[in-house]
PDB file of N, CA and C in Angstrom:
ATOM      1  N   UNK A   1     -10.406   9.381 -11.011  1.00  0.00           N
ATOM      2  CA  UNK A   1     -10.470   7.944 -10.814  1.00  0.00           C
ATOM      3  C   UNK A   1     -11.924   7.516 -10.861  1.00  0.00           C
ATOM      4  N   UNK A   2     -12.189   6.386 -11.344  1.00  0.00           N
ATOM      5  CA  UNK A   2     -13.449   6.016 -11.443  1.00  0.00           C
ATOM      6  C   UNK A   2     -13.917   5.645 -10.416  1.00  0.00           C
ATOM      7  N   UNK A   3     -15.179   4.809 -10.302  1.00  0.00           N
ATOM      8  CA  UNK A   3     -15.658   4.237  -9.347  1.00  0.00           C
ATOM      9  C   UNK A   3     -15.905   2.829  -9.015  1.00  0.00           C
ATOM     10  N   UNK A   4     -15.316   2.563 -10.308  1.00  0.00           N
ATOM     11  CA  UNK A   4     -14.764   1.040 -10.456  1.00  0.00           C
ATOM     12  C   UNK A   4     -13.696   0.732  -9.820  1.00  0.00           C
ATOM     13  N   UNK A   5     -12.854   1.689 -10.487  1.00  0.00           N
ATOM     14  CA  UNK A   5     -11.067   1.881 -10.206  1.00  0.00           C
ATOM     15  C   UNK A   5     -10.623   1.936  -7.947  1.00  0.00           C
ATOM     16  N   UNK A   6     -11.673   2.585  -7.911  1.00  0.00           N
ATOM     17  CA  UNK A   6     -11.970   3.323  -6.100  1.00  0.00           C
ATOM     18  C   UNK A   6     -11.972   1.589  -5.650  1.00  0.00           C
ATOM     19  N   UNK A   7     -13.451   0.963  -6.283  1.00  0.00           N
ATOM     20  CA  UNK A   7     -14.139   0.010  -5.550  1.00  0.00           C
ATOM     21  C   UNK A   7     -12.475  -1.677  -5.656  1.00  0.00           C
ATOM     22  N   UNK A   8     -12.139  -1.340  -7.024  1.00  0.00           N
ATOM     23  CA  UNK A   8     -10.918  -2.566  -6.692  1.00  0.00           C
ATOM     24  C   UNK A   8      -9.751  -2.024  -6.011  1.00  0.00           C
ATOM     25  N   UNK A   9      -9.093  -0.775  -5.510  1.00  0.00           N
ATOM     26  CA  UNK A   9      -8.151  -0.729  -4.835  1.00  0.00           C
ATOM     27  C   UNK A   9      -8.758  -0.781  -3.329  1.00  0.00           C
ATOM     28  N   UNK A  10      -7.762  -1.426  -3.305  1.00  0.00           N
ATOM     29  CA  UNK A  10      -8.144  -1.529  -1.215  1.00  0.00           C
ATOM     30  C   UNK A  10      -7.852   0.001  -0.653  1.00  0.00           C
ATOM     31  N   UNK A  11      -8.253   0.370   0.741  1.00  0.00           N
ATOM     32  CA  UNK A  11      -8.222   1.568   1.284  1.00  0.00           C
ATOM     33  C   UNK A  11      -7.121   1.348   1.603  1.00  0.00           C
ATOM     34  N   UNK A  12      -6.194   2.436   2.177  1.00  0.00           N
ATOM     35  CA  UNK A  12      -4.652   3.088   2.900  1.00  0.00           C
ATOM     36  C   UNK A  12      -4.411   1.818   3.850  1.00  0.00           C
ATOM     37  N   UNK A  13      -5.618   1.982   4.804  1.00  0.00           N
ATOM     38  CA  UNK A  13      -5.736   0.770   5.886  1.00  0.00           C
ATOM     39  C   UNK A  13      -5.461  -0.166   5.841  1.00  0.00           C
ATOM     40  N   UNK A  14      -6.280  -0.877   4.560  1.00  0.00           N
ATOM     41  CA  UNK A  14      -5.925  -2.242   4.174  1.00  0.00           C
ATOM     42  C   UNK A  14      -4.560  -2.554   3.845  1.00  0.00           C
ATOM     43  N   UNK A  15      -4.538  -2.110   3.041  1.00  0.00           N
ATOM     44  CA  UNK A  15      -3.092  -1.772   2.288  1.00  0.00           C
ATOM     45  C   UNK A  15      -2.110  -2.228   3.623  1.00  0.00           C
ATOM     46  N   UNK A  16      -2.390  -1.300   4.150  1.00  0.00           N
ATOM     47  CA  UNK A  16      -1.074  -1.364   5.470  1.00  0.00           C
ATOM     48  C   UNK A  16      -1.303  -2.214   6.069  1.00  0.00           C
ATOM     49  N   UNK A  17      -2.179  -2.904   6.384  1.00  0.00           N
ATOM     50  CA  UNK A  17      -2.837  -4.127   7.709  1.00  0.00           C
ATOM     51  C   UNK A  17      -1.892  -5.544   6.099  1.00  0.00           C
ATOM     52  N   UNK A  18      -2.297  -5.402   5.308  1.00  0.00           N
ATOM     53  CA  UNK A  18      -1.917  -6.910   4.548  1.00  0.00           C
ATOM     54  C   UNK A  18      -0.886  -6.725   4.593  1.00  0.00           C
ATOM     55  N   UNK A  19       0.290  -5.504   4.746  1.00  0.00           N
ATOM     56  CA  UNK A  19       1.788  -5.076   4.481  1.00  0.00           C
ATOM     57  C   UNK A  19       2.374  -5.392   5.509  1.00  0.00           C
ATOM     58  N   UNK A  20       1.356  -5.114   6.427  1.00  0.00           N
ATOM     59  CA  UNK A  20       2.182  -5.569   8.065  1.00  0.00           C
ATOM     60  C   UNK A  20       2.512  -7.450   8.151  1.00  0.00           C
ATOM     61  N   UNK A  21       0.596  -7.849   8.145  1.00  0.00           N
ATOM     62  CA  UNK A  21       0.891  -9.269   7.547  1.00  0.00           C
ATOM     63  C   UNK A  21       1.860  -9.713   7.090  1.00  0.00           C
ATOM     64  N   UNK A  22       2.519  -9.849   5.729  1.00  0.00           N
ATOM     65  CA  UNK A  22       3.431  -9.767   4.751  1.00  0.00           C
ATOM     66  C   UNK A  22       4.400  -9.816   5.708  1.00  0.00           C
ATOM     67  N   UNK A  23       4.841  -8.542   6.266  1.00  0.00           N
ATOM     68  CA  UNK A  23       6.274  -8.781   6.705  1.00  0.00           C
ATOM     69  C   UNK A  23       6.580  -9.336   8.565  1.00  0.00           C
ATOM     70  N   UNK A  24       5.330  -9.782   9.077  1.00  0.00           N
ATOM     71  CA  UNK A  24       5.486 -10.472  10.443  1.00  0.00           C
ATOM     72  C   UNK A  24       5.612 -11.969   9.896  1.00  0.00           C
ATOM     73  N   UNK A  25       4.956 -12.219   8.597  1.00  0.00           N
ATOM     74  CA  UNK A  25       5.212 -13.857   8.145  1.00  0.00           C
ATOM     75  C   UNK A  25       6.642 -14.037   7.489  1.00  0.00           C
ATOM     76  N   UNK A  26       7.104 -12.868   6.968  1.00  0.00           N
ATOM     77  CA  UNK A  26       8.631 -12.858   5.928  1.00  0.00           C
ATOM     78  C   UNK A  26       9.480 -13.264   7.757  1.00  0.00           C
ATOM     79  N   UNK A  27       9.304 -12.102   8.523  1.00  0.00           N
ATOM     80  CA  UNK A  27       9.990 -12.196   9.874  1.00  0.00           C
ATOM     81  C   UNK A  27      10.404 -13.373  10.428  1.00  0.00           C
ATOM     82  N   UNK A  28       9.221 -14.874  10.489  1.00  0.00           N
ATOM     83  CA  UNK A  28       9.163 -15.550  11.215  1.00  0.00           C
ATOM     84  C   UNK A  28      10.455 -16.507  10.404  1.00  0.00           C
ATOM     85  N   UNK A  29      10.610 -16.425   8.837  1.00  0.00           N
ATOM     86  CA  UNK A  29      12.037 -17.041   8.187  1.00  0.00           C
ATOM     87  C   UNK A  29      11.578 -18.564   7.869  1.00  0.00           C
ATOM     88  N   UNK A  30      10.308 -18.207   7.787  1.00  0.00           N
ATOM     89  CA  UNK A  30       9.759 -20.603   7.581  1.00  0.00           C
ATOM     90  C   UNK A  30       8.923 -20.835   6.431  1.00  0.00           C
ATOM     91  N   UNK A  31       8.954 -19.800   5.619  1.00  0.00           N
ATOM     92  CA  UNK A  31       8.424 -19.469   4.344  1.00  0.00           C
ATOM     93  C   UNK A  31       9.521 -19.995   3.491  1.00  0.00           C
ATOM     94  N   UNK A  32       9.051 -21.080   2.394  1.00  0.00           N
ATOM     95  CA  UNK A  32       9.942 -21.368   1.504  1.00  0.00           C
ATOM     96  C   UNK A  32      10.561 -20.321   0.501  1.00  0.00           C
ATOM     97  N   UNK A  33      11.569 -20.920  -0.470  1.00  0.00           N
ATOM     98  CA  UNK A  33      11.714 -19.526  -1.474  1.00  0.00           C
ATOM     99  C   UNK A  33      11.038 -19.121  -2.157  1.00  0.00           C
ATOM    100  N   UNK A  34      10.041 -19.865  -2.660  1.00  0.00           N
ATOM    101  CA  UNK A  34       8.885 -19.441  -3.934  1.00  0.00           C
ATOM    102  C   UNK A  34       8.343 -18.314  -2.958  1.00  0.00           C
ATOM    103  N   UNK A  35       7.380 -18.894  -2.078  1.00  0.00           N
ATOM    104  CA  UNK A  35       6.006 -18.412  -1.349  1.00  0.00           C
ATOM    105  C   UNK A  35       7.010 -17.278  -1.067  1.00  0.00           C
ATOM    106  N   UNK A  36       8.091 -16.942  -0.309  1.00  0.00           N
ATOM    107  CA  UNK A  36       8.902 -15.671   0.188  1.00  0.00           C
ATOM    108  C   UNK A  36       8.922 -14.748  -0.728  1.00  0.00           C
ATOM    109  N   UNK A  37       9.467 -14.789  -1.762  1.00  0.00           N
ATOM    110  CA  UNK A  37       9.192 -14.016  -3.292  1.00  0.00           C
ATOM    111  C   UNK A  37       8.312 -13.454  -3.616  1.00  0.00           C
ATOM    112  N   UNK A  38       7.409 -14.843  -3.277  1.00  0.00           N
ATOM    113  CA  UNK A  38       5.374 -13.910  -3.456  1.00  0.00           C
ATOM    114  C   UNK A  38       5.333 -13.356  -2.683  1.00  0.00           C
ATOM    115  N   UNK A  39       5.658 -13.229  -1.983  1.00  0.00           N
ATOM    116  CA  UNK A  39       4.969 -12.260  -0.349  1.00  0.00           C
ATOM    117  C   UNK A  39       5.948 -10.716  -0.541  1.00  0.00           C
ATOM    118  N   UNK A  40       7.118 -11.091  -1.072  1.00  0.00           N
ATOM    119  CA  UNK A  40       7.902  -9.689  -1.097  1.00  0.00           C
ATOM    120  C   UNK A  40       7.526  -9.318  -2.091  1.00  0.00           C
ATOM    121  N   UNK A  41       7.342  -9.607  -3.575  1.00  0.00           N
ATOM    122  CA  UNK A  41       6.615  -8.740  -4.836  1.00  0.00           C
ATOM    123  C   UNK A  41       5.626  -8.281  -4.071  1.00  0.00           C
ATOM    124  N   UNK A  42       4.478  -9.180  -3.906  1.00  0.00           N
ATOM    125  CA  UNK A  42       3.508  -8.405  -2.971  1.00  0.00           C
ATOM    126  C   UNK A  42       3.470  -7.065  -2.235  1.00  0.00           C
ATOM    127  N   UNK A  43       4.602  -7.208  -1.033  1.00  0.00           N
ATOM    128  CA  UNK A  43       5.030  -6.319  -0.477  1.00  0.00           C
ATOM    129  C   UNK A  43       5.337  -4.935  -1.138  1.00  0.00           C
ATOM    130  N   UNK A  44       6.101  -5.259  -2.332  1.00  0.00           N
ATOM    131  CA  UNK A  44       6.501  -3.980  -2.614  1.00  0.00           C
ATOM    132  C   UNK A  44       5.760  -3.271  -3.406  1.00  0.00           C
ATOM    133  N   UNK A  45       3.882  -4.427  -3.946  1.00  0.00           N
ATOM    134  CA  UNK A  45       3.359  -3.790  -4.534  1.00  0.00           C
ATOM    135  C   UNK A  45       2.733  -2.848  -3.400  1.00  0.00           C
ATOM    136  N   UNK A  46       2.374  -3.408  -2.489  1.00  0.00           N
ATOM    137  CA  UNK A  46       1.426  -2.415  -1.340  1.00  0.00           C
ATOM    138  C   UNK A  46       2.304  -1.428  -1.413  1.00  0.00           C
ATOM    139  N   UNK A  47       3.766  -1.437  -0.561  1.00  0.00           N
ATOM    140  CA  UNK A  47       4.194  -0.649  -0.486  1.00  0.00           C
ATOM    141  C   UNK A  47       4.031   0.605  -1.461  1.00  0.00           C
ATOM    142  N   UNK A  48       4.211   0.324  -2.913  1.00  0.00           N
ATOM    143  CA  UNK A  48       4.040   1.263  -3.802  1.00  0.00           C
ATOM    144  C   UNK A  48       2.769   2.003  -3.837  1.00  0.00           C
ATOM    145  N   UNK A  49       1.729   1.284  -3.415  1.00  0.00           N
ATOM    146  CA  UNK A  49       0.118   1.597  -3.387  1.00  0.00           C
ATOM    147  C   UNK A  49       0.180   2.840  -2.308  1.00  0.00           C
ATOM    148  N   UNK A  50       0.747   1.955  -0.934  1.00  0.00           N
ATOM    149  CA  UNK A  50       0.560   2.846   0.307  1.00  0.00           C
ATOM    150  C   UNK A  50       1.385   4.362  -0.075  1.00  0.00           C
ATOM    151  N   UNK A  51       2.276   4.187  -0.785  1.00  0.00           N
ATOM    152  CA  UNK A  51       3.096   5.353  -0.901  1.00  0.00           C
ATOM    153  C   UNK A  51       2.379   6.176  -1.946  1.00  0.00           C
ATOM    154  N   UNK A  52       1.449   5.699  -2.727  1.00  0.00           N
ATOM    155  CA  UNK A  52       1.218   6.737  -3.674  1.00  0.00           C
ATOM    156  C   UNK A  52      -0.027   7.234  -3.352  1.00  0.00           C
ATOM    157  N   UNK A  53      -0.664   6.530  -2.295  1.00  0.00           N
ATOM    158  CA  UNK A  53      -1.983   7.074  -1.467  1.00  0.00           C
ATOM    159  C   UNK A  53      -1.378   8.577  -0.524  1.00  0.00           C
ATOM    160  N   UNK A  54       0.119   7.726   0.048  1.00  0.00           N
ATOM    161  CA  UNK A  54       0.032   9.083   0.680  1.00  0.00           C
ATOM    162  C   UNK A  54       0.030  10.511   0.184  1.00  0.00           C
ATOM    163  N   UNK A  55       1.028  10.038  -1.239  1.00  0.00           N
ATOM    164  CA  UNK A  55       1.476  11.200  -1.777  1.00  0.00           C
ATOM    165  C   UNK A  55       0.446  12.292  -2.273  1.00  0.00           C
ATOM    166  N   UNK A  56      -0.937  11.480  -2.597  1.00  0.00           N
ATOM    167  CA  UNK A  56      -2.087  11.944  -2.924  1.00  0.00           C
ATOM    168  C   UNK A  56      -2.455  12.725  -1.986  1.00  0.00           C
ATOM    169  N   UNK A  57      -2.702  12.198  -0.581  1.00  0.00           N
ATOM    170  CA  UNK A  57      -3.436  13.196   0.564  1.00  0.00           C
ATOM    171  C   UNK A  57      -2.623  13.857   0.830  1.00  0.00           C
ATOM    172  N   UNK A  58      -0.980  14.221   0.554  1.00  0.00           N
ATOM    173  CA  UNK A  58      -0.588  15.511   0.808  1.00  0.00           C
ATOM    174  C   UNK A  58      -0.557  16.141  -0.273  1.00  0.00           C
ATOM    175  N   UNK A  59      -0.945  15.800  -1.394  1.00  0.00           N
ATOM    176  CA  UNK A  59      -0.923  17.161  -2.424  1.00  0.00           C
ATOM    177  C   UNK A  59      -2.740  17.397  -2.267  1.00  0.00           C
ATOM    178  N   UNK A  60      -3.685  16.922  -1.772  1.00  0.00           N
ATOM    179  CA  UNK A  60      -5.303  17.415  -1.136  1.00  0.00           C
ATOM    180  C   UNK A  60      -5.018  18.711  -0.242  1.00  0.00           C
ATOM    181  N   UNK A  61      -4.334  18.015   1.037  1.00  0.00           N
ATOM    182  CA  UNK A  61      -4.192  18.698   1.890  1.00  0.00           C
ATOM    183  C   UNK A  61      -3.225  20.367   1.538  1.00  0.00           C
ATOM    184  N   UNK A  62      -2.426  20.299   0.641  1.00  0.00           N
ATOM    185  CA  UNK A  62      -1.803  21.502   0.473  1.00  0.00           C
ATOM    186  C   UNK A  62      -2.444  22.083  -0.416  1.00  0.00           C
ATOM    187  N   UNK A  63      -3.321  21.427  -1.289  1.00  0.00           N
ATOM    188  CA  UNK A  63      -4.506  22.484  -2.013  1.00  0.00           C
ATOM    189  C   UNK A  63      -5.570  23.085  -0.774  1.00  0.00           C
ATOM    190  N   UNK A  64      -5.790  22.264  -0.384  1.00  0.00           N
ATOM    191  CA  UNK A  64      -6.367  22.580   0.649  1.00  0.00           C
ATOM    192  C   UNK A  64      -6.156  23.926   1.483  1.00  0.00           C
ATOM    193  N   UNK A  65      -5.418  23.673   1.908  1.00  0.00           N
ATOM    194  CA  UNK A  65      -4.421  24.871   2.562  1.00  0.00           C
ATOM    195  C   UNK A  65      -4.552  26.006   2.024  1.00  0.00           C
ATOM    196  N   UNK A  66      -3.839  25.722   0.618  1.00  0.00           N
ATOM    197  CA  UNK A  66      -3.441  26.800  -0.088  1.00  0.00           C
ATOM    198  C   UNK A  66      -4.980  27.960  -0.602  1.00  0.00           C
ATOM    199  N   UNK A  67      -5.985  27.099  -0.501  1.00  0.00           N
ATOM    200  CA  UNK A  67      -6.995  27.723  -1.185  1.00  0.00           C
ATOM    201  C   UNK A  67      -8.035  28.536   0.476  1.00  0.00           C
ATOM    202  N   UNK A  68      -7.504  27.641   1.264  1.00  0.00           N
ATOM    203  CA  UNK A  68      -7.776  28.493   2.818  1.00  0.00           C
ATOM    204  C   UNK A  68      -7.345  29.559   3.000  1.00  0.00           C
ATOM    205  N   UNK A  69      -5.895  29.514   2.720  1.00  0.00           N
ATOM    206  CA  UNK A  69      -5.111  30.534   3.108  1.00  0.00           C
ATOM    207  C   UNK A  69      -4.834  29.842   4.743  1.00  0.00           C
TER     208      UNK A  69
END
């Protein structure tokens, strides 16, 4: 990954702090239908982000491992 690519994705953190956002405002139910839509595409883009961050630090961590012993 570049260092371009690093500097425009948000960190794990973020990711999850705007995801939480996202779904305490979907929660409250006073979001029209458009804006609700945006906020759930949204959602499921983080979501996809957060999930493929994780998937990353466990295939680190089991190289990791693996090269420890």
């Amino acid at each position: 990954m570049s260092d371009k690519a690093t500097a425009a994705s948000p960190s794990f953190e973020q990711t999850i702090s705007e995801l939480e956002t996202i779904v305490s405002e979907m929660e409250q139910g006073d979001l029209p239908l458009h804006e609700a839509l945006k906020k759930f595409e949204r959602g499921i883009e983080l979501s996809r982000l957060s999930q493929k961050a994780l998937v990353e630090a466990e295939q680190k961590v089991r190289i990791l491992t693996e090269q420890n012993g």
